[in-house]
Short mmCIF file of C-alpha atoms in Angstrom, two decimals:
data_model
loop_
_atom_site.label_atom_id
_atom_site.label_comp_id
_atom_site.label_asym_id
_atom_site.label_seq_id
_atom_site.Cartn_x
_atom_site.Cartn_y
_atom_site.Cartn_z
CA MET Q 1 64.96 45.74 127.91
CA ASP Q 2 68.36 44.43 126.54
CA ASN Q 3 69.25 43.42 122.68
CA ILE Q 4 69.61 39.75 123.68
CA ASN Q 5 73.24 39.50 123.33
CA CYS Q 6 73.16 37.26 126.42
CA LYS Q 7 72.38 34.08 124.32
CA ILE Q 8 73.91 30.95 122.77
CA GLN Q 9 72.50 28.41 120.51
CA SER Q 10 71.86 24.82 121.60
CA ASP Q 11 74.71 23.49 119.92
CA ALA Q 12 77.11 25.66 122.10
CA THR Q 13 79.56 24.44 124.47
CA ILE Q 14 80.15 25.21 128.14
CA ARG Q 15 83.19 27.13 127.07
CA ASP Q 16 80.79 29.29 124.86
CA ALA Q 17 78.69 29.87 127.65
CA LEU Q 18 81.34 30.86 129.99
CA GLU Q 19 82.49 33.40 127.80
CA VAL Q 20 78.98 35.30 127.28
CA ILE Q 21 78.65 35.07 130.87
CA ASP Q 22 81.83 36.70 131.73
CA ALA Q 23 81.60 39.35 128.53
CA PHE Q 24 78.22 40.48 129.84
CA ALA Q 25 78.97 40.04 133.47
CA ILE Q 26 75.50 38.12 134.00
CA GLY Q 27 74.52 35.10 135.85
CA ALA Q 28 72.96 33.07 133.08
CA VAL Q 29 72.79 32.75 129.36
CA LEU Q 30 69.46 32.20 127.42
CA VAL Q 31 69.83 28.94 125.27
CA LEU Q 32 67.98 29.21 121.78
CA ASP Q 33 67.11 27.04 119.29
CA ALA Q 34 67.60 27.35 115.40
CA ASP Q 35 64.04 29.18 115.42
CA ALA Q 36 65.14 31.53 118.26
CA LYS Q 37 62.98 30.19 120.52
CA LEU Q 38 63.87 29.61 123.99
CA LEU Q 39 64.79 26.31 125.52
CA GLY Q 40 65.92 27.54 128.75
CA LEU Q 41 68.60 29.04 130.72
CA LEU Q 42 72.22 28.01 131.74
CA THR Q 43 73.33 29.73 134.86
CA ASP Q 44 76.80 29.81 136.11
CA GLY Q 45 75.50 27.43 138.92
CA ASP Q 46 74.65 24.87 136.28
CA ILE Q 47 77.94 25.01 134.85
CA ARG Q 48 79.81 24.61 138.17
CA ARG Q 49 77.45 21.85 139.03
CA ALA Q 50 78.42 20.26 135.51
CA LEU Q 51 82.09 20.67 135.63
CA LEU Q 52 82.12 19.13 139.40
CA GLY Q 53 80.00 16.16 137.85
CA GLY Q 54 82.99 15.59 135.54
CA ALA Q 55 81.86 17.43 132.18
CA SER Q 56 84.59 18.87 130.02
CA ILE Q 57 84.72 22.54 129.34
CA ASN Q 58 84.23 21.56 125.73
CA ASP Q 59 81.25 19.61 126.05
CA PRO Q 60 77.73 20.57 124.94
CA VAL Q 61 75.44 22.80 127.05
CA THR Q 62 72.12 20.92 126.34
CA PRO Q 63 72.20 18.27 129.30
CA TRP Q 64 72.63 21.13 131.65
CA ILE Q 65 70.02 23.86 130.44
CA SER Q 66 67.36 24.49 133.28
CA LYS Q 67 63.72 24.64 131.78
CA ASN Q 68 62.63 25.69 135.10
CA TYR Q 69 62.53 29.67 134.10
CA VAL Q 70 60.45 32.72 134.23
CA SER Q 71 59.80 34.73 131.13
CA VAL Q 72 57.22 37.48 130.43
CA GLY Q 73 55.69 39.14 127.31
CA ARG Q 74 56.12 42.41 125.63
CA ASP Q 75 53.69 44.40 127.44
CA VAL Q 76 55.05 43.72 130.94
CA GLY Q 77 56.20 46.70 132.30
CA ARG Q 78 59.64 47.33 133.95
CA ALA Q 79 58.12 47.89 137.53
CA GLU Q 80 56.11 44.41 137.19
CA VAL Q 81 59.82 42.53 136.07
CA LEU Q 82 61.55 44.13 139.02
CA ASP Q 83 58.81 43.02 141.25
CA LEU Q 84 59.11 39.35 139.57
CA MET Q 85 62.83 39.59 140.13
CA GLN Q 86 62.55 40.36 143.59
CA ALA Q 87 59.90 37.61 144.49
CA ARG Q 88 62.10 35.03 142.42
CA LEU Q 89 65.42 36.03 143.68
CA ILE Q 90 66.59 36.21 139.86
CA ASP Q 91 68.55 38.81 137.93
CA GLN Q 92 67.28 38.14 134.49
CA VAL Q 93 64.18 37.73 132.66
CA PRO Q 94 63.71 36.84 129.18
CA VAL Q 95 61.07 38.43 127.03
CA VAL Q 96 59.17 36.02 124.80
CA ASP Q 97 56.43 36.72 121.98
CA ASP Q 98 53.52 34.59 121.52
CA ALA Q 99 55.19 32.25 119.24
CA GLY Q 100 57.71 31.51 122.07
CA LYS Q 101 60.67 33.33 120.10
CA VAL Q 102 62.95 35.56 122.27
CA VAL Q 103 62.61 38.95 121.59
CA GLY Q 104 64.67 40.91 124.23
CA VAL Q 105 65.67 40.20 128.15
CA HIS Q 106 65.43 42.34 131.28
CA LEU Q 107 68.62 42.54 133.19
CA ILE Q 108 68.34 43.78 136.84
CA HIS Q 109 71.40 45.77 136.62
CA ASP Q 110 69.81 47.72 133.65
CA ILE Q 111 66.01 48.24 135.56
CA ILE Q 112 67.74 49.48 138.61
CA GLY Q 113 71.21 50.81 137.48
CA GLY Q 114 70.27 51.67 133.84
CA ARG Q 115 68.92 55.30 134.77
CA LYS Q 116 68.99 57.47 137.82
CA LEU Q 117 66.73 60.15 138.60
CA ASP Q 118 67.98 62.51 141.71
CA ASN Q 119 64.57 63.48 142.61
CA VAL Q 120 63.24 62.42 146.07
CA ALA Q 121 59.68 60.66 146.50
CA VAL Q 122 57.20 60.78 149.57
CA ILE Q 123 54.87 58.00 149.60
CA MET Q 124 51.86 58.95 152.03
CA ALA Q 125 51.31 55.49 154.18
CA GLY Q 126 49.78 57.03 157.52
CA GLY Q 127 45.96 56.72 156.64
CA LYS Q 128 43.70 54.35 158.74
CA GLY Q 129 41.72 53.28 155.89
CA MET Q 130 38.33 53.36 157.73
CA ARG Q 131 36.59 52.32 154.59
CA LEU Q 132 38.61 49.15 154.41
CA ARG Q 133 37.43 48.02 158.17
CA PRO Q 134 37.54 45.35 159.21
CA ILE Q 135 40.87 44.41 157.02
CA THR Q 136 42.57 47.53 158.35
CA GLU Q 137 41.79 47.06 162.10
CA TYR Q 138 45.03 44.76 162.21
CA LEU Q 139 47.06 46.03 159.07
CA PRO Q 140 47.83 49.19 157.55
CA LYS Q 141 45.94 49.92 154.35
CA PRO Q 142 49.24 50.30 152.23
CA MET Q 143 50.28 46.86 153.57
CA ILE Q 144 47.32 45.00 152.09
CA LYS Q 145 48.45 42.48 149.54
CA VAL Q 146 47.36 42.98 145.87
CA ALA Q 147 48.82 39.68 143.70
CA GLY Q 148 50.75 38.73 146.63
CA ARG Q 149 52.62 41.76 147.54
CA PRO Q 150 51.79 44.62 149.75
CA ILE Q 151 50.54 47.55 147.68
CA LEU Q 152 53.27 49.85 149.60
CA GLU Q 153 56.14 47.54 148.40
CA ARG Q 154 54.87 47.64 144.92
CA LEU Q 155 54.92 51.36 144.75
CA VAL Q 156 58.88 51.41 146.26
CA LEU Q 157 59.60 49.02 143.56
CA HIS Q 158 58.15 51.19 140.69
CA LEU Q 159 59.96 53.92 142.18
CA VAL Q 160 63.29 51.94 142.30
CA SER Q 161 62.65 50.90 138.60
CA TYR Q 162 62.73 54.66 137.35
CA GLY Q 163 66.00 55.01 139.47
CA ILE Q 164 64.52 56.88 142.35
CA THR Q 165 66.07 55.30 145.21
CA ARG Q 166 65.64 57.95 148.04
CA ILE Q 167 62.27 57.64 149.16
CA TYR Q 168 60.42 59.00 152.52
CA LEU Q 169 57.46 56.94 154.04
CA ALA Q 170 55.22 59.39 155.92
CA VAL Q 171 53.47 56.89 158.48
CA ASN Q 172 51.36 57.25 161.48
CA TYR Q 173 48.62 54.60 161.82
CA MET Q 174 50.31 51.03 162.67
CA SER Q 175 53.59 52.54 161.85
CA HIS Q 176 55.72 49.68 163.12
CA VAL Q 177 54.34 47.38 160.81
CA ILE Q 178 55.49 49.41 157.97
CA GLU Q 179 58.85 49.93 159.35
CA ASP Q 180 59.40 46.34 160.41
CA HIS Q 181 58.78 45.40 156.80
CA PHE Q 182 60.70 47.89 154.86
CA GLY Q 183 63.60 48.78 157.17
CA ASP Q 184 66.31 51.08 155.73
CA GLY Q 185 65.06 49.93 152.32
CA SER Q 186 68.35 48.14 151.21
CA ARG Q 187 66.35 45.04 150.74
CA PHE Q 188 64.65 47.03 148.01
CA GLY Q 189 67.34 48.57 146.35
CA CYS Q 190 66.77 52.13 147.68
CA SER Q 191 67.16 54.01 150.84
CA ILE Q 192 64.10 54.57 152.72
CA GLU Q 193 63.60 57.00 155.52
CA TYR Q 194 60.31 57.77 157.75
CA LEU Q 195 58.49 60.80 158.54
CA ARG Q 196 56.68 59.97 161.70
CA GLU Q 197 53.40 61.87 162.23
CA GLU Q 198 52.56 62.36 165.77
CA GLU Q 199 49.29 63.21 164.91
CA PRO Q 200 47.45 62.94 161.60
CA LEU Q 201 48.82 65.66 159.21
CA GLY Q 202 46.90 64.66 156.24
CA THR Q 203 48.17 64.37 152.68
CA GLY Q 204 49.92 67.98 152.65
CA GLY Q 205 51.03 68.46 156.14
CA SER Q 206 53.30 65.62 156.56
CA LEU Q 207 55.57 66.95 153.90
CA SER Q 208 56.55 69.64 156.26
CA LEU Q 209 58.48 67.14 158.15
CA LEU Q 210 60.87 66.41 155.37
CA PRO Q 211 64.54 67.18 157.03
CA GLU Q 212 65.29 69.50 154.18
CA ILE Q 213 63.97 70.85 150.94
CA SER Q 214 65.32 69.43 147.93
CA ASP Q 215 66.55 71.77 145.13
CA LYS Q 216 64.72 69.41 142.75
CA PRO Q 217 60.92 68.86 142.46
CA VAL Q 218 59.65 66.15 144.86
CA LEU Q 219 57.39 63.47 143.81
CA VAL Q 220 54.62 62.52 146.20
CA MET Q 221 52.02 59.81 146.05
CA ASN Q 222 49.33 58.21 147.93
CA GLY Q 223 50.12 54.83 149.62
CA ASP Q 224 47.10 53.19 148.25
CA LEU Q 225 47.59 53.03 144.56
CA VAL Q 226 47.81 50.15 142.44
CA MET Q 227 49.65 51.92 139.07
CA GLN Q 228 52.16 51.76 136.32
CA ALA Q 229 52.36 55.41 135.68
CA ASN Q 230 55.18 56.91 133.79
CA LEU Q 231 57.17 58.85 136.47
CA GLU Q 232 59.85 59.89 134.33
CA GLY Q 233 57.51 61.65 131.96
CA LEU Q 234 55.43 63.22 135.05
CA LEU Q 235 58.64 64.79 136.31
CA ARG Q 236 59.78 65.94 132.84
CA PHE Q 237 56.28 67.26 132.46
CA HIS Q 238 56.41 69.09 135.49
CA GLN Q 239 60.16 70.66 134.78
CA GLU Q 240 59.22 71.58 131.15
CA GLY Q 241 56.25 73.36 132.01
CA GLY Q 242 57.88 75.17 134.63
CA PHE Q 243 54.85 74.47 137.12
CA TYR Q 244 54.81 75.38 140.80
CA ALA Q 245 52.90 72.13 141.44
CA THR Q 246 51.80 69.17 139.18
CA MET Q 247 48.89 66.75 139.59
CA GLY Q 248 48.48 63.35 138.07
CA VAL Q 249 45.11 63.10 136.71
CA LYS Q 250 42.90 60.14 135.43
CA PRO Q 251 39.83 60.35 133.04
CA TYR Q 252 36.56 58.99 135.14
CA ARG Q 253 33.27 58.36 133.65
CA HIS Q 254 30.00 58.44 135.59
CA GLU Q 255 27.01 56.73 134.10
CA VAL Q 256 23.92 58.28 135.84
CA PRO Q 257 21.38 55.60 136.21
CA PHE Q 258 18.25 57.72 135.75
CA GLY Q 259 16.97 59.88 133.05
CA CYS Q 260 18.15 63.73 133.79
CA VAL Q 261 15.59 66.80 133.31
CA GLU Q 262 16.60 70.55 133.13
CA SER Q 263 13.94 72.95 133.77
CA GLU Q 264 13.16 76.52 134.44
CA SER Q 265 10.21 77.97 136.37
CA GLY Q 266 8.60 74.73 136.28
CA ARG Q 267 8.88 74.23 132.23
CA ILE Q 268 11.21 71.53 131.18
CA LEU Q 269 13.50 72.28 128.82
CA THR Q 270 15.59 69.22 128.06
CA VAL Q 271 15.40 65.69 128.98
CA GLN Q 272 18.46 63.46 128.67
CA GLU Q 273 18.15 59.57 129.34
CA LYS Q 274 20.87 58.16 131.85
CA PRO Q 275 23.54 60.55 130.54
CA SER Q 276 27.26 60.12 131.30
CA ILE Q 277 29.50 62.80 132.78
CA ASP Q 278 33.11 62.78 132.04
CA LYS Q 279 35.75 64.45 134.61
CA LEU Q 280 39.45 64.22 135.47
CA ILE Q 281 39.99 63.12 138.63
CA ASN Q 282 43.05 63.59 141.05
CA ALA Q 283 45.14 60.40 140.80
CA GLY Q 284 46.90 60.99 144.06
CA LEU Q 285 50.18 61.52 142.29
CA TYR Q 286 51.89 64.81 142.66
CA VAL Q 287 55.11 66.73 141.60
CA LEU Q 288 56.05 69.64 143.89
CA SER Q 289 58.33 72.36 143.29
CA PRO Q 290 60.81 73.36 146.37
CA GLU Q 291 58.95 76.82 146.83
CA ALA Q 292 55.63 74.77 146.98
CA LEU Q 293 57.11 72.54 149.41
CA ALA Q 294 58.28 75.51 151.44
CA SER Q 295 55.07 76.99 151.50
CA ILE Q 296 53.36 73.97 153.53
CA PRO Q 297 52.47 74.49 157.24
CA ARG Q 298 53.20 71.82 160.00
CA GLN Q 299 49.41 71.20 160.82
CA PHE Q 300 46.67 68.99 159.39
CA PHE Q 301 46.87 70.26 155.45
CA PRO Q 302 45.50 68.34 152.78
CA ILE Q 303 47.54 68.71 149.61
CA THR Q 304 44.53 69.77 147.41
CA GLU Q 305 44.83 73.03 149.50
CA LEU Q 306 48.23 73.81 148.08
CA PHE Q 307 46.59 73.67 144.75
CA GLU Q 308 43.71 75.96 145.56
CA SER Q 309 45.96 78.37 147.24
CA ALA Q 310 48.28 78.25 144.22
CA LEU Q 311 45.72 78.89 141.86
CA VAL Q 312 44.50 81.89 143.78
CA ASP Q 313 47.64 83.33 143.77
CA GLU Q 314 47.96 82.81 139.95
CA GLN Q 315 50.84 80.08 140.25
CA PRO Q 316 51.06 77.89 137.18
CA CYS Q 317 49.95 74.38 137.96
CA GLY Q 318 50.13 71.29 135.65
CA SER Q 319 47.84 68.42 135.07
CA PHE Q 320 49.69 65.15 133.90
CA LEU Q 321 47.33 62.67 132.30
CA ILE Q 322 48.10 59.26 133.47
CA GLU Q 323 47.35 56.86 130.78
CA ASP Q 324 48.60 53.54 132.19
CA GLU Q 325 47.25 51.35 134.66
CA TRP Q 326 45.64 52.91 137.90
CA THR Q 327 43.66 51.81 140.43
CA ASP Q 328 42.79 53.72 143.92
CA VAL Q 329 42.06 50.73 146.51
CA GLY Q 330 40.80 53.09 149.29
CA ARG Q 331 37.36 51.23 148.74
CA MET Q 332 36.60 47.92 149.46
CA GLY Q 333 34.78 47.24 145.71
CA ASP Q 334 38.20 48.82 144.25
CA LEU Q 335 40.18 46.75 146.40
CA GLN Q 336 38.66 43.51 145.60
CA GLN Q 337 38.66 44.74 141.75
CA ALA Q 338 42.49 45.02 142.22
CA GLN Q 339 42.95 41.71 143.81
CA GLY Q 340 41.23 39.99 140.71
CA TYR Q 341 37.56 39.39 142.42
CA SER Q 342 34.48 39.83 140.45
CA GLU Q 343 31.18 40.08 141.54
#
């Protein structure tokens, strides 16, 4: 989030606006009132129209301000902002507080170009999504829309927002739908290549199709996740821990709807009414070292088997706690929840 240098006051002139646009190489300036509240935006296109309409460069900007703008609150993440920019074809989004005052601005060149991670990412997008029938009879599961955008596209944009721009999509079921939508990835600010499974290889086996093994850890994720996980933190955790493989985990609580009894030789020892069971669950997000990738066979191979084998061989495996938004939409109820439906 920028420090709001790309702003002018409501009494500024067109010349003032042009100087800010030129200085910061942006397409628009924020116009604020005396209380730092956002009045609107003035784009370079607005300025051209003003000048062509007979305005002087020393005229005030007020008549030309566009009030049809998009803003976000402080709590909106970078990936969500990038998603919004892509959808609305805009390159900056003001950040306002509850009082309407501007507290920052997101610029697309900061989000996409501000940081660069050299890690390769692989998204598993080849499953048939049998638990989501009949929706997945005509649409691959990762292409189901949540908040108006395919789940897989949201994941790609999330990666791009962290500067991860080399992405592989492992595809099988209805792969043409995915490939037609993403192409080479240039429309989404990244490079996309495809790992085409002739037959299902599972979440691990498809990684054997990578054309080369990177010398850096590889980020792997399921294609049915709606999330805002801290990918930079995950990669740093893996690297600093010296792990062979790292799994993203999420706390999960199961409420047992019955009273539970422990007994021995027919005699009750304890009675507990409707207890809760707390576990850490596999969140479908992984980081694998080059050594771990090299061990994967080209056959059906669930990625969990890699962790099981690693533990048997006493290879260090990490668990990274995901504290951000996370939903696995592999089941109809979870999908409906992610789409905003209530019971």
